[in-house]
Coordinates of C-alpha atoms in Angstrom, one line a residue:
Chain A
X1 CA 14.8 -33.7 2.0
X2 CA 13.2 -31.3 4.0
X3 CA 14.4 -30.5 8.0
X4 CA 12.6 -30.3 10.7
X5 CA 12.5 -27.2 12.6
X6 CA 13.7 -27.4 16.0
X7 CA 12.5 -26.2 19.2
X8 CA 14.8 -23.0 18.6
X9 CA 13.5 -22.4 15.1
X10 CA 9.6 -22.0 16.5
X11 CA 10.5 -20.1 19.7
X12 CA 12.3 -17.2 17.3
X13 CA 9.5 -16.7 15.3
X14 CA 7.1 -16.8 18.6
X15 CA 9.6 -14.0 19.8
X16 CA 9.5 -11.7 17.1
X17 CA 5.9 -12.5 16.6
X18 CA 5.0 -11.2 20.3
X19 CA 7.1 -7.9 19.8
X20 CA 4.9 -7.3 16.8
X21 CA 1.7 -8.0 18.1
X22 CA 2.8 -6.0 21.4
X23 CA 3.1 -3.2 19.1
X24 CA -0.5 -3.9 17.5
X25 CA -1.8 -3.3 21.4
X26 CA 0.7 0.1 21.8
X27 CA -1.1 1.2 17.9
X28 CA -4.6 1.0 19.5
X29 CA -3.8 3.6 22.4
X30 CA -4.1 6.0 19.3
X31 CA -8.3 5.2 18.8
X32 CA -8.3 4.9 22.7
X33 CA -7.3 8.2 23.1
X34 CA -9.5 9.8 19.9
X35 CA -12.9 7.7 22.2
X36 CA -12.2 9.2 25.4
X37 CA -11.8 12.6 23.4
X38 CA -15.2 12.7 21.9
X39 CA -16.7 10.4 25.1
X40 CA -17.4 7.2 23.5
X41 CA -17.1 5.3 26.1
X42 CA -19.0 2.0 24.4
X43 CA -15.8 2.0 21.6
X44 CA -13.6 3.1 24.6
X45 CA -13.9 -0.2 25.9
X46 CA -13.8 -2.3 22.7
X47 CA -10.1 -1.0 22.3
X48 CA -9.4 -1.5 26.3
X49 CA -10.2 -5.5 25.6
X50 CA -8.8 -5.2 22.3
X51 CA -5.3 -4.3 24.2
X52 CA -5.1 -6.4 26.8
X53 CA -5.7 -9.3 24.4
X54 CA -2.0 -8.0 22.3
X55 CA -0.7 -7.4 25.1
X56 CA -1.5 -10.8 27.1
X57 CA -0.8 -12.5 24.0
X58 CA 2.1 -10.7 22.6
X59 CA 4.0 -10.8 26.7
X60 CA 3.0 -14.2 26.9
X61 CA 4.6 -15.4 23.8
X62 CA 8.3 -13.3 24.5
X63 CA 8.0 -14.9 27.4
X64 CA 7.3 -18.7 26.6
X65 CA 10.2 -18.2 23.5
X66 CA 13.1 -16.5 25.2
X67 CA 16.2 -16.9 23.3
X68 CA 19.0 -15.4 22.4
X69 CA 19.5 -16.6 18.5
X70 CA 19.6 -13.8 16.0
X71 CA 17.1 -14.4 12.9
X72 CA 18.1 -16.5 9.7
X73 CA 16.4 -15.8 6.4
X74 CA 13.6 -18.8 7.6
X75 CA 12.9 -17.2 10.4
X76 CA 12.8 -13.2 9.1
X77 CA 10.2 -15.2 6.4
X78 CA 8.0 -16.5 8.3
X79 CA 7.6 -13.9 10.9
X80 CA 7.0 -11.4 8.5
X81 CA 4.1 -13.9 6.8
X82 CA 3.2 -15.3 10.1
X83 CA 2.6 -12.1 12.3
X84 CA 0.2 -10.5 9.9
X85 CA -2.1 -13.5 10.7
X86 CA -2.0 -13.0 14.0
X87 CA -2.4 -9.2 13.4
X88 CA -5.4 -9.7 12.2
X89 CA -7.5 -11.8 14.6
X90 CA -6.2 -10.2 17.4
X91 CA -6.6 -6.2 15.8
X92 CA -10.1 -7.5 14.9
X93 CA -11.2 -7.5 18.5
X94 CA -12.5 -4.0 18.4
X95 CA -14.0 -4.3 14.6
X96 CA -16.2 -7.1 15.9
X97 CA -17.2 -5.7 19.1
X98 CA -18.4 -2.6 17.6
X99 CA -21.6 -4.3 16.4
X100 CA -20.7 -3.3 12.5
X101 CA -19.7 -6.8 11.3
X102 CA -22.0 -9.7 10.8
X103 CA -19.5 -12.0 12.0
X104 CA -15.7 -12.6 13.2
X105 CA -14.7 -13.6 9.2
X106 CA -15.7 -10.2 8.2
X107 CA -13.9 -8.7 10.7
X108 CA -10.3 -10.1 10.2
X109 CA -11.5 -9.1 6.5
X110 CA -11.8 -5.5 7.3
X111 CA -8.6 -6.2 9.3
X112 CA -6.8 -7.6 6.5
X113 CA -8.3 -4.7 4.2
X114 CA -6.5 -2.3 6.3
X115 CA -3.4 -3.5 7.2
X116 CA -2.6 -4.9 3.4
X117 CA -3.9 -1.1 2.5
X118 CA -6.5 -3.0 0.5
X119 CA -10.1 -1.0 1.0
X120 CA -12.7 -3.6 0.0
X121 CA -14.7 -3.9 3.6
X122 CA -17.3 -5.4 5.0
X123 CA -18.2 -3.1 7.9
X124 CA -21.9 -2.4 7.7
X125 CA -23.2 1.0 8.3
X126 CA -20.5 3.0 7.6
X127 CA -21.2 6.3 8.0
X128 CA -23.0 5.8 11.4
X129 CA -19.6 4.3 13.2
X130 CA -17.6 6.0 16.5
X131 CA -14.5 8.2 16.2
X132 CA -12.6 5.5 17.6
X133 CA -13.5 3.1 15.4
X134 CA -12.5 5.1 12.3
X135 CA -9.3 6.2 13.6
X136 CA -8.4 2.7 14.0
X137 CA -9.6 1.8 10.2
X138 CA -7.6 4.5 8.9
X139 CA -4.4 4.0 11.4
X140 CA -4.4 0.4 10.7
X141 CA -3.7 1.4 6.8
X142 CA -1.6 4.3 7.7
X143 CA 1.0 1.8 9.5
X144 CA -0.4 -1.3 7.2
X145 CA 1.4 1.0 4.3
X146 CA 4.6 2.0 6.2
X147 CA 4.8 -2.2 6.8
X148 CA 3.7 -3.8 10.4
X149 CA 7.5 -4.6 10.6
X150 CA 8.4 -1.3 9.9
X151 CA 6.9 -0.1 13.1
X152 CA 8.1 -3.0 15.2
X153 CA 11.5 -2.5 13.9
X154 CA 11.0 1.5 14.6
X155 CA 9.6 0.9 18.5
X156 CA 10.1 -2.9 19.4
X157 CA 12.8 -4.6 18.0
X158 CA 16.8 -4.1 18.6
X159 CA 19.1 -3.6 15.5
X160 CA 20.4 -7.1 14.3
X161 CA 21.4 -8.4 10.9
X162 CA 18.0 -10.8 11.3
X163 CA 16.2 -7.4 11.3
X164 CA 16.6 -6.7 8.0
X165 CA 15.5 -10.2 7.2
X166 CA 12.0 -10.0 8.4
X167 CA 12.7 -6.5 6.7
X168 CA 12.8 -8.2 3.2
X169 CA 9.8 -10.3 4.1
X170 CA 7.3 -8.0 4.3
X171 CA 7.9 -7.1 0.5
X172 CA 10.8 -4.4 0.7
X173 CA 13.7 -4.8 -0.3
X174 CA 15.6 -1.2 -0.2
X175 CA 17.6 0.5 1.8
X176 CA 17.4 3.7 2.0
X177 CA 20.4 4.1 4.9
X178 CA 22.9 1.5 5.7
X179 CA 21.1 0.2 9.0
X180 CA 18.1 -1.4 8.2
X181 CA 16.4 0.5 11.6
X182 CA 17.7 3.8 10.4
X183 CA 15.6 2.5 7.2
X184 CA 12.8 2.4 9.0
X185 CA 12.7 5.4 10.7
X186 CA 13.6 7.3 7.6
X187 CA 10.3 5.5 6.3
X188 CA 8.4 7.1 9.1
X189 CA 9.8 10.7 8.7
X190 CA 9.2 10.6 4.8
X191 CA 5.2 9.1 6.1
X192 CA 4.8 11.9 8.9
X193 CA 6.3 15.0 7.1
X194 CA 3.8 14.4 4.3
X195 CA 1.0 13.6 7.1
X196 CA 1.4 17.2 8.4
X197 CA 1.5 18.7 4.9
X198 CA -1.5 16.6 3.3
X199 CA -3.5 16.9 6.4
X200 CA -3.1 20.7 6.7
X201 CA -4.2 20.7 2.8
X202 CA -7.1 18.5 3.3
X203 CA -8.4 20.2 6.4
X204 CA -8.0 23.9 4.6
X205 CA -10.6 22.5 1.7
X206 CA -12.9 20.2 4.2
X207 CA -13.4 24.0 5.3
X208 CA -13.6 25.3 1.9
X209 CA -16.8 23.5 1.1
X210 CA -18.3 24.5 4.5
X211 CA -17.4 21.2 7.2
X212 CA -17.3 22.1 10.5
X213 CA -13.7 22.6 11.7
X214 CA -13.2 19.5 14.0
X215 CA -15.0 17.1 11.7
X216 CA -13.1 18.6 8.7
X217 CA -9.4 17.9 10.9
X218 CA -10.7 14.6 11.4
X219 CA -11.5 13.8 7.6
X220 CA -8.3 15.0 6.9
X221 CA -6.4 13.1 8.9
X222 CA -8.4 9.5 7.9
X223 CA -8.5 10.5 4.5
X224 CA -4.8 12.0 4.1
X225 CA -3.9 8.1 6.0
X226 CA -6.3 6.3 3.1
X227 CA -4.4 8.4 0.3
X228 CA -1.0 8.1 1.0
X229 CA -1.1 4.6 2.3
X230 CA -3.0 3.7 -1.2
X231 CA -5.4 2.4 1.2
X232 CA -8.8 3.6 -0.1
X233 CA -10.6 3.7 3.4
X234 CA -12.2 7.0 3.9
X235 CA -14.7 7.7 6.8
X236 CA -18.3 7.9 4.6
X237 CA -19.8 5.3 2.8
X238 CA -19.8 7.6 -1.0
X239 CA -16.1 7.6 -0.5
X240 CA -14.2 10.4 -1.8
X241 CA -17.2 11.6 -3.7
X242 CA -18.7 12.6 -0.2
X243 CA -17.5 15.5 -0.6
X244 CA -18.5 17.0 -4.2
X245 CA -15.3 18.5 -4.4
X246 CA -13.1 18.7 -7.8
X247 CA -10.4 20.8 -5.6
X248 CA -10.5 18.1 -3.1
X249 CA -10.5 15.4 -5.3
X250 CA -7.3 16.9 -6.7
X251 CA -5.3 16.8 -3.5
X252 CA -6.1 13.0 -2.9
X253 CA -4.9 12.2 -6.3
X254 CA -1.8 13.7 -5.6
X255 CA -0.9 12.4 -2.4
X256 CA -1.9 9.2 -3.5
X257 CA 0.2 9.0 -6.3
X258 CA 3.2 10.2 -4.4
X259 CA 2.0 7.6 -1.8
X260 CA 2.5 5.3 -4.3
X261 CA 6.4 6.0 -5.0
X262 CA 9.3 4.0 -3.9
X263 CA 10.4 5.2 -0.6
X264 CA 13.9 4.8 -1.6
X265 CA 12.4 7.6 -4.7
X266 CA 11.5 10.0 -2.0
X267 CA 14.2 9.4 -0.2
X268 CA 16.8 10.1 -3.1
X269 CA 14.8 13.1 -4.1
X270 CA 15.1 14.8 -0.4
X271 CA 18.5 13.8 0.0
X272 CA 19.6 16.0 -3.2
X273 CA 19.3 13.3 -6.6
X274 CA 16.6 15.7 -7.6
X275 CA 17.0 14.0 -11.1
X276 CA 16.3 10.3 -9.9
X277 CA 11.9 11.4 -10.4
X278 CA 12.6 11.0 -14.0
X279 CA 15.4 9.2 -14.4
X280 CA 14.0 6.0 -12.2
X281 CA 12.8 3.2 -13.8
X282 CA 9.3 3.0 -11.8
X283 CA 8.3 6.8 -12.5
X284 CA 9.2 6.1 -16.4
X285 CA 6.9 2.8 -16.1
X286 CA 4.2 3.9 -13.7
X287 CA 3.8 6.9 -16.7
X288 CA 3.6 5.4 -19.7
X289 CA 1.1 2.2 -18.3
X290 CA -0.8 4.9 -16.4
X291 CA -1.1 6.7 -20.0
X292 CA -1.9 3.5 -21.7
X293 CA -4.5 2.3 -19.3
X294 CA -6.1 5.6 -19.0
X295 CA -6.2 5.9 -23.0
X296 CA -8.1 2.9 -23.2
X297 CA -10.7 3.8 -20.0
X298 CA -11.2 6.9 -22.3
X299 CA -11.5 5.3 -25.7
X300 CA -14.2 2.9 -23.5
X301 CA -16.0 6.3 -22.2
X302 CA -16.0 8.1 -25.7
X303 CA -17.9 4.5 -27.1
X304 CA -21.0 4.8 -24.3
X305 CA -20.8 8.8 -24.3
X306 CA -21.1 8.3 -20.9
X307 CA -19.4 11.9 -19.8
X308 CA -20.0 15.0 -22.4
X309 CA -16.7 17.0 -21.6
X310 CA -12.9 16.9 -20.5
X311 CA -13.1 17.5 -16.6
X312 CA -16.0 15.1 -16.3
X313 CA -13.4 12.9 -17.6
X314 CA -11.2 13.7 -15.6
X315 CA -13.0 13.1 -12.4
X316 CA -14.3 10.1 -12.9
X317 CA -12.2 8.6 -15.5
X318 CA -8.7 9.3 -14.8
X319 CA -9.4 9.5 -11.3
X320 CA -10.6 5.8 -11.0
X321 CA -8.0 4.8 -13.3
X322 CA -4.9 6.9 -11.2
X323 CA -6.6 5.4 -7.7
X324 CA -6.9 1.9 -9.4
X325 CA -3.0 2.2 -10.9
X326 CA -1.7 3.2 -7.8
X327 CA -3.5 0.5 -5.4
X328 CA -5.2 3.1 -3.8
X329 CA -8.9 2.4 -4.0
X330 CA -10.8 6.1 -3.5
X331 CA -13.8 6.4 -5.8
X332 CA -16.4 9.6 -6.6
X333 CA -19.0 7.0 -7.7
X334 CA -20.8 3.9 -6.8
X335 CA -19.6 0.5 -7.0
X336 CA -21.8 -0.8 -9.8
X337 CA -21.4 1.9 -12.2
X338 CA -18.4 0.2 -13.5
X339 CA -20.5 -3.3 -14.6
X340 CA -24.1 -0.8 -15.3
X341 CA -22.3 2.6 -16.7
X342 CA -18.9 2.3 -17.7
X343 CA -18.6 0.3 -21.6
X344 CA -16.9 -2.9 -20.9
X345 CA -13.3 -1.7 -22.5
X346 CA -13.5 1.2 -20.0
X347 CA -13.9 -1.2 -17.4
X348 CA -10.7 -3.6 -18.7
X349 CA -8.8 -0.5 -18.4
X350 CA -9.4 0.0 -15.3
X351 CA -8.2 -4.0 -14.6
X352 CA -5.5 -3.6 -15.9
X353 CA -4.5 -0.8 -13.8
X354 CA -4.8 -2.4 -11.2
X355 CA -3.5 -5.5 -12.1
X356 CA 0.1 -3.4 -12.9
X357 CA 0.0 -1.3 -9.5
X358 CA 2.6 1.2 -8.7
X359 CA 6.1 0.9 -7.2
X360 CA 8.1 -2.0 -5.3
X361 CA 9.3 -1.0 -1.4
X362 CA 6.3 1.7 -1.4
X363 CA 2.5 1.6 0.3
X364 CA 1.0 0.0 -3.1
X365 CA 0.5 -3.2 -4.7
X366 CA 0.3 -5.1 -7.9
X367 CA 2.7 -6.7 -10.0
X368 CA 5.1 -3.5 -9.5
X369 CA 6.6 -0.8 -12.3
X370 CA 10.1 -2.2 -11.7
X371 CA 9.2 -5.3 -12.9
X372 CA 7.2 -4.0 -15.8
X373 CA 10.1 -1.6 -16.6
X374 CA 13.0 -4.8 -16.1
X375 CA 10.3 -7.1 -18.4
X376 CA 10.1 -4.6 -21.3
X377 CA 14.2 -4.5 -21.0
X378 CA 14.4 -8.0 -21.1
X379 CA 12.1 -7.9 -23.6
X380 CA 14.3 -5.2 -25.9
X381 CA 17.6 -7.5 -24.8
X382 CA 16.0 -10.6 -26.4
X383 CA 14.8 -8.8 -29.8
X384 CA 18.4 -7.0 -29.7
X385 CA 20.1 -10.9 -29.4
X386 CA 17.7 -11.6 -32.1
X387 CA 19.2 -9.3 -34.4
X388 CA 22.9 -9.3 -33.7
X389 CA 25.2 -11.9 -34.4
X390 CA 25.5 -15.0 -31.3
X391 CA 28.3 -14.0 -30.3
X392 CA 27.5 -10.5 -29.5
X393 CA 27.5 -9.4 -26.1
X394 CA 23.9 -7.5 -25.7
X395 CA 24.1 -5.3 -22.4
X396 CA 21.0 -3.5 -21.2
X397 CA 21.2 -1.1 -18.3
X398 CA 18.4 -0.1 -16.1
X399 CA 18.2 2.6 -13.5
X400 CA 16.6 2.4 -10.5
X401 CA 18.2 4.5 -7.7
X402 CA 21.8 3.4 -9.3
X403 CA 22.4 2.3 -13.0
X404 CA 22.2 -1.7 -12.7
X405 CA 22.8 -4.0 -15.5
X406 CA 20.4 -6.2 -16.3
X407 CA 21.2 -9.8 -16.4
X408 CA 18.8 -12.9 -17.1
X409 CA 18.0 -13.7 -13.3
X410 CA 16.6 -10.1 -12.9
X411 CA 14.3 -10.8 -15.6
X412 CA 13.0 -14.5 -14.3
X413 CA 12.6 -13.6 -11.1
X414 CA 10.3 -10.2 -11.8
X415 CA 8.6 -13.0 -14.4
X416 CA 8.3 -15.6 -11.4
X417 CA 6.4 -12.8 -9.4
X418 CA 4.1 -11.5 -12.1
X419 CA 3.3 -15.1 -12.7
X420 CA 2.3 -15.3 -8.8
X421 CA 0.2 -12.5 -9.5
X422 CA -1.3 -13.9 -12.0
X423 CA -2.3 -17.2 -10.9
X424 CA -3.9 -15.6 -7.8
X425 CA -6.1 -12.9 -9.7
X426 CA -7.4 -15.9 -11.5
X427 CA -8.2 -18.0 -8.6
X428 CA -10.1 -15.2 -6.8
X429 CA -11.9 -14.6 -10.7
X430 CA -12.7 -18.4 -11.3
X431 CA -14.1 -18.8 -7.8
X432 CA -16.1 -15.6 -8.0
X433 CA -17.5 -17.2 -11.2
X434 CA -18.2 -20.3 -9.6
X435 CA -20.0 -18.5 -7.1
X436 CA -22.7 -17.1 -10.0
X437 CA -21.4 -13.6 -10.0
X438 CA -20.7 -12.2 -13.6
X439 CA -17.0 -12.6 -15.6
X440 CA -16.1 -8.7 -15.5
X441 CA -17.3 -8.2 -11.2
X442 CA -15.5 -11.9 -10.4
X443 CA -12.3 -11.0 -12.2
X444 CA -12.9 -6.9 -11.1
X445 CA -12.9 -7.8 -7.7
X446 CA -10.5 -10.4 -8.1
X447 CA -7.8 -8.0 -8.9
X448 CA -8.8 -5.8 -6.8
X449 CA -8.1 -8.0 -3.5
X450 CA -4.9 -9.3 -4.9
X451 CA -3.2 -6.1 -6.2
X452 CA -4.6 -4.6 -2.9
X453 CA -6.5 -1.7 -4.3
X454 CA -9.8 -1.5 -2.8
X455 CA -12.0 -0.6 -5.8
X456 CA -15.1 -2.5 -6.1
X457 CA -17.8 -3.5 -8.7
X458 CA -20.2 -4.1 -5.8
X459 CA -19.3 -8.1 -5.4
X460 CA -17.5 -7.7 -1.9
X461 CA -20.6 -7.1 0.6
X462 CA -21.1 -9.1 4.0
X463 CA -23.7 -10.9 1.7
X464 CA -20.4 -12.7 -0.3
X465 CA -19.7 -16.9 0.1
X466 CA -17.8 -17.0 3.2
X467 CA -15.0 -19.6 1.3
X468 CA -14.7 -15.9 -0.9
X469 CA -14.3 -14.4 1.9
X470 CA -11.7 -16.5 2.7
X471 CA -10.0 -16.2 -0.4
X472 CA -10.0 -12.4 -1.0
X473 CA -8.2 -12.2 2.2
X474 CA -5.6 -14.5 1.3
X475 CA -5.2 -12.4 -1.6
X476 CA -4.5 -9.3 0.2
X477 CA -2.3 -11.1 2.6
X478 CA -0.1 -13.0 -0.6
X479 CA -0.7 -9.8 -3.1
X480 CA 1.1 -7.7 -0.4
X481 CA 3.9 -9.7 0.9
X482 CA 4.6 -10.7 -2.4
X483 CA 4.6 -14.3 -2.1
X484 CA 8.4 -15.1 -0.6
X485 CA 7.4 -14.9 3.1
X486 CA 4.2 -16.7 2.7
X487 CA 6.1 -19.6 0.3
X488 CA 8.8 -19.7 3.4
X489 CA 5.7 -20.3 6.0
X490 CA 3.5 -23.3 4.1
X491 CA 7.5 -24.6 3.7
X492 CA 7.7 -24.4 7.2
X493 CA 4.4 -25.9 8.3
X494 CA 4.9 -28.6 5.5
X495 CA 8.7 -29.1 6.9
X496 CA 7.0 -29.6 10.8
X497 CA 5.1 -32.2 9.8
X498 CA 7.2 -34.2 7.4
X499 CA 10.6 -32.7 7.5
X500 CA 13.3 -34.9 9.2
Chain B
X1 CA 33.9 28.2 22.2
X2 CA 34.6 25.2 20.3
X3 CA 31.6 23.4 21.8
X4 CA 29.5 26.7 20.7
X5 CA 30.6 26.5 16.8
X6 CA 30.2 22.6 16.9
X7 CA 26.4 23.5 18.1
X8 CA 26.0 26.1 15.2
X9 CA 27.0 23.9 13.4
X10 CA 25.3 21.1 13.9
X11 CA 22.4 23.4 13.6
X12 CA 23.0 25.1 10.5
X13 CA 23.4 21.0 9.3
X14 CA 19.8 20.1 10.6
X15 CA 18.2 23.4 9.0
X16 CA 19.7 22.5 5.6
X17 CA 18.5 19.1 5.5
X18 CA 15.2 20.7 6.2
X19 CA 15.4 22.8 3.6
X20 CA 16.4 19.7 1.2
X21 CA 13.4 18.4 2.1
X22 CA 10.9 21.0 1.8
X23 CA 12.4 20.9 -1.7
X24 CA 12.3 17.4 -2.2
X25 CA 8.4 17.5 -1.4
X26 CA 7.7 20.9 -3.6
X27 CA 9.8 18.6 -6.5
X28 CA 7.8 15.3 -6.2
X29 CA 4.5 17.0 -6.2
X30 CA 5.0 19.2 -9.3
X31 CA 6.5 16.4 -10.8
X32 CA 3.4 14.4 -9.9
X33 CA 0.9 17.3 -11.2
X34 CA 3.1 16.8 -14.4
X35 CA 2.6 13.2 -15.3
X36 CA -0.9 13.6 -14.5
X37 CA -2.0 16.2 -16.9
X38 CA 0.5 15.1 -19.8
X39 CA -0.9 11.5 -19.1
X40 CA -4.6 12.8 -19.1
X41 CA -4.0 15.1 -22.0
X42 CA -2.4 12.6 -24.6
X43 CA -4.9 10.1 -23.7
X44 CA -8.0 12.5 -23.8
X45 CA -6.8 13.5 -27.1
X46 CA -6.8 10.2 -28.3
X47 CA -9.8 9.4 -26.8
X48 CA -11.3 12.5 -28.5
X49 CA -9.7 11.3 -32.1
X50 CA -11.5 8.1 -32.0
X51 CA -15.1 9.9 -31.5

């Protein structure tokens, strides 16, 4: 039997919701700021409406659900699952009245895109849009990767034990101090330490291959945010291979990889367990699928011939395949090229990078290296059972952070996520089929959406089935919560209107 | 003067952290620039086998 949520139940999650999307109105001061900077007044006043709709909305709803109740599990849930909704329509506001989207829909997708630290878009005319509005595409997956929460828990919200709840919902689970806000904040000084460093990088070899100073700060910036968020937006429509530069290519590989790590990795590694970077489970994961994957893109390359010598390969090959392992999403070549250039196997390799993804509790997506690493153990402790006599006791340690023993509940519950994963990839591939698009695109993109990485075989366009549309961005939204918070919110709708 | 060594302390505390960072950062990114070229090697050399 389900129960009815009270009164109480809704106005907590209206609460926490309103601090949230207040924050989503304080985030756009930053692309109001960068328009009145560079006198674009038109985008200026996109962000001014786009504020005073957060604000009204996000005032108005702390002060319709006033209340004193801390947060349950229930509540953390569904805030998390629910406030990225409303993150989305009302941070489309500026998207849509910039002209650049054919509709609303492809607005909250872009929206979605950014915040999940997806990449796909739909914005049309790319290279041709204001300061403003790329500073908002590229904050919104700077602070999408951190975790929406994250910042409200950083600015908005109090510490309570419920904080740490809606914590949990948005997909993290670590703890990288004892106080969840602490957490949060150690989050943000691991994000803007490497900010400064990357952008200084960045801008230093924009000016190497001749940009103009100002312009070259401001790629830096957007693309350093794309990067280490695994985000995949950059400011040009040619992506990353805008800029013809191997050197620069390099740096974004990096960051994005280290993007890509466990914050509670970084945070070890800072705080003096220099040894944790090969000792964790994710690194020793994220290494040997990144080595797999990449040895089959390869072995696809070599059977087309496609790319004569090693650094060609490089570039584009281990490139696409690092960017699509670690969620990220930047590209040096067109869309199509991986249906019309790439062999098929090349291609599958790349899938399947994506499909994995990098670490849990870090900007990325996919089915996560911890719970590839604790499925292979599980794996070895089954085979080891196997061979031993019943009555031996079988243990199997893994390490991640601290040495942990793994028991049968770790392994079905990283198998009950992977299976999530799974069955979502494959709705996004049959309905892309259904739609008349070709098996490798429908399942490319597929992945893509759901592991939150960004890379495309040209099938997401404003041109796309709106119901795909639809889909894709329910993709991002499950594929980077993880599936618990959004579970908790249909069980929460369902239990409104049936529960007792 | 108690106040004073407190304050030197405190800031000799903050610039060591620092400095655990800085190396934390220089530790990650090597360690990144490793994986990638042992990953790329081994499977470049495979790839290179099979032609």
């Amino acid at each position: 039997m389900m129960t009815r949520p009270r009164l109480a139940d809704v106005k907590i999650v209206g609460l926490y919701t309103g601090k949230i999307v207040v924050g989503i109105g304080l985030l756009m001061l930053v692309p109001f700021a960068v328009s009145m900077i560079f006198q674009e007044w038109a985008a200026a006043l996109d962000f001014v409406i786009g504020m005073g709709a957060c604000f009204s909305a996000g005032y108005l709803l702390q002060t319709a659900c006033q209340t004193q109740r801390d947060l349950s599990w229930m509540h953390g849930m569904v805030v998390a699952s629910f406030s990225w909704l409303v993150a989305m329509v009302l941070g489309a506001i500026p998207h849509y009245l910039s002209g650049h989207f054919g509709s609303y829909l492809d607005a909250c997708f872009d929206l979605m895109s950014g915040y999940t630290t997806t990449g796909l878009y739909l914005l049309q005319d790319l290279d041709h849009i204001s300061y403003g509005l790329n500073m908002w595409r590229h904050l919104l997956t700077y602070a999408g990767g951190q975790g929406i929460i994250v910042i409200a828990l950083t600015f908005m919200v109090k510490g309570s034990a419920g904080a740490f709840k809606m914590y949990v919902g948005e997909g993290k689970e670590e703890k990288l101090m004892p106080n969840v806000i602490q957490t949060a904040r150690a989050i943000w000084l691991v994000s803007l330490t490497y900010l400064a460093i990357g952008s200084l990088a960045l801008w230093g070899a924009g000016m190497l291959i001749g940009m103009e100073s100002v312009r070259s700060f401001l790629h830096a910036v957007w693309i350093f945010m794309g990067a280490w968020s695994t985000g995949g937006f950059a400011p040009q429509s040619y992506n990353v291979g805008y800029y013809h530069s191997g050197f620069y290519e390099i740096l974004t590989l990096v960051i994005f990889i280290i993007g890509s790590f466990n914050f509670a990795l970084h945070w070890a590694v800072w705080t003096g367990d220099r040894r944790e970077i090969y000792r964790n489970i994710e690194t020793i994961s994220f290494f040997i699928t990144l080595m797999l994957t990449l040895t089959i893109t390869a072995v696809g390359l070599q059977q087309f011939g496609i790319y004569s010598d090693a650094v060609a390969v490089f570039r584009k090959g281990f490139y696409h395949v690092a960017s699509g392992h670690t969620t990220t999403g930047f590209g040096t070549m067109a869309a199509r090229q991986f249906i019309t250039q790439w062999s098929p196997l090349a291609t599958i390799g790349t899938i399947i990078a994506m499909a994995i993804g990098a670490s849990a509790a870090s900007t990325a997506g996919g089915f996560k290296g911890l719970r590839m690493g604790i499925i292979f153990k599980g794996l070895i402790q089954d085979v080891k059972r196997l061979i031993n006599p019943s009555t031996a006791v079988v243990p199997v340690w893994f390490h991640h952070i601290r040495d942990t023993l793994l028991t049968d509940s770790h392994v079905r519950a990283a198998m009950l996520i992977v299976l999530s994963y799974v069955g979502m990839y494959s709705l996004g591939s049959v309905l892309g089929i259904y739609y008349g698009y070709d098996v490798v695109s429908s399942i490319f993109d597929s992945v893509s959406a759901g592991s939150n990485t960004g890379l495309s075989s040209g099938l997401a366009s404003p041109a796309m089935p709106s119901p795909l549309k639809v889909v894709y961005i329910a993709q991002m939204w499950m594929g980077r919560l993880e599936f618990m918070s959004i579970f908790a919110l249909i069980g929460f709708l369902i239990s409104t209107v049936r529960g007792k | 003067m108690e106040r004073a060594a407190h304050t030197t302390r405190r800031e000799q505390n903050r610039k060591q952290r620092w400095v655990g960072y800085a190396i934390g950062v220089a530790i990650e990114s090597a360690g990144i620039c490793f994986i990638m070229l042992v990953a790329f090697a081994i499977s470049y050399l495979v790839a290179v086998w099979y032609r």
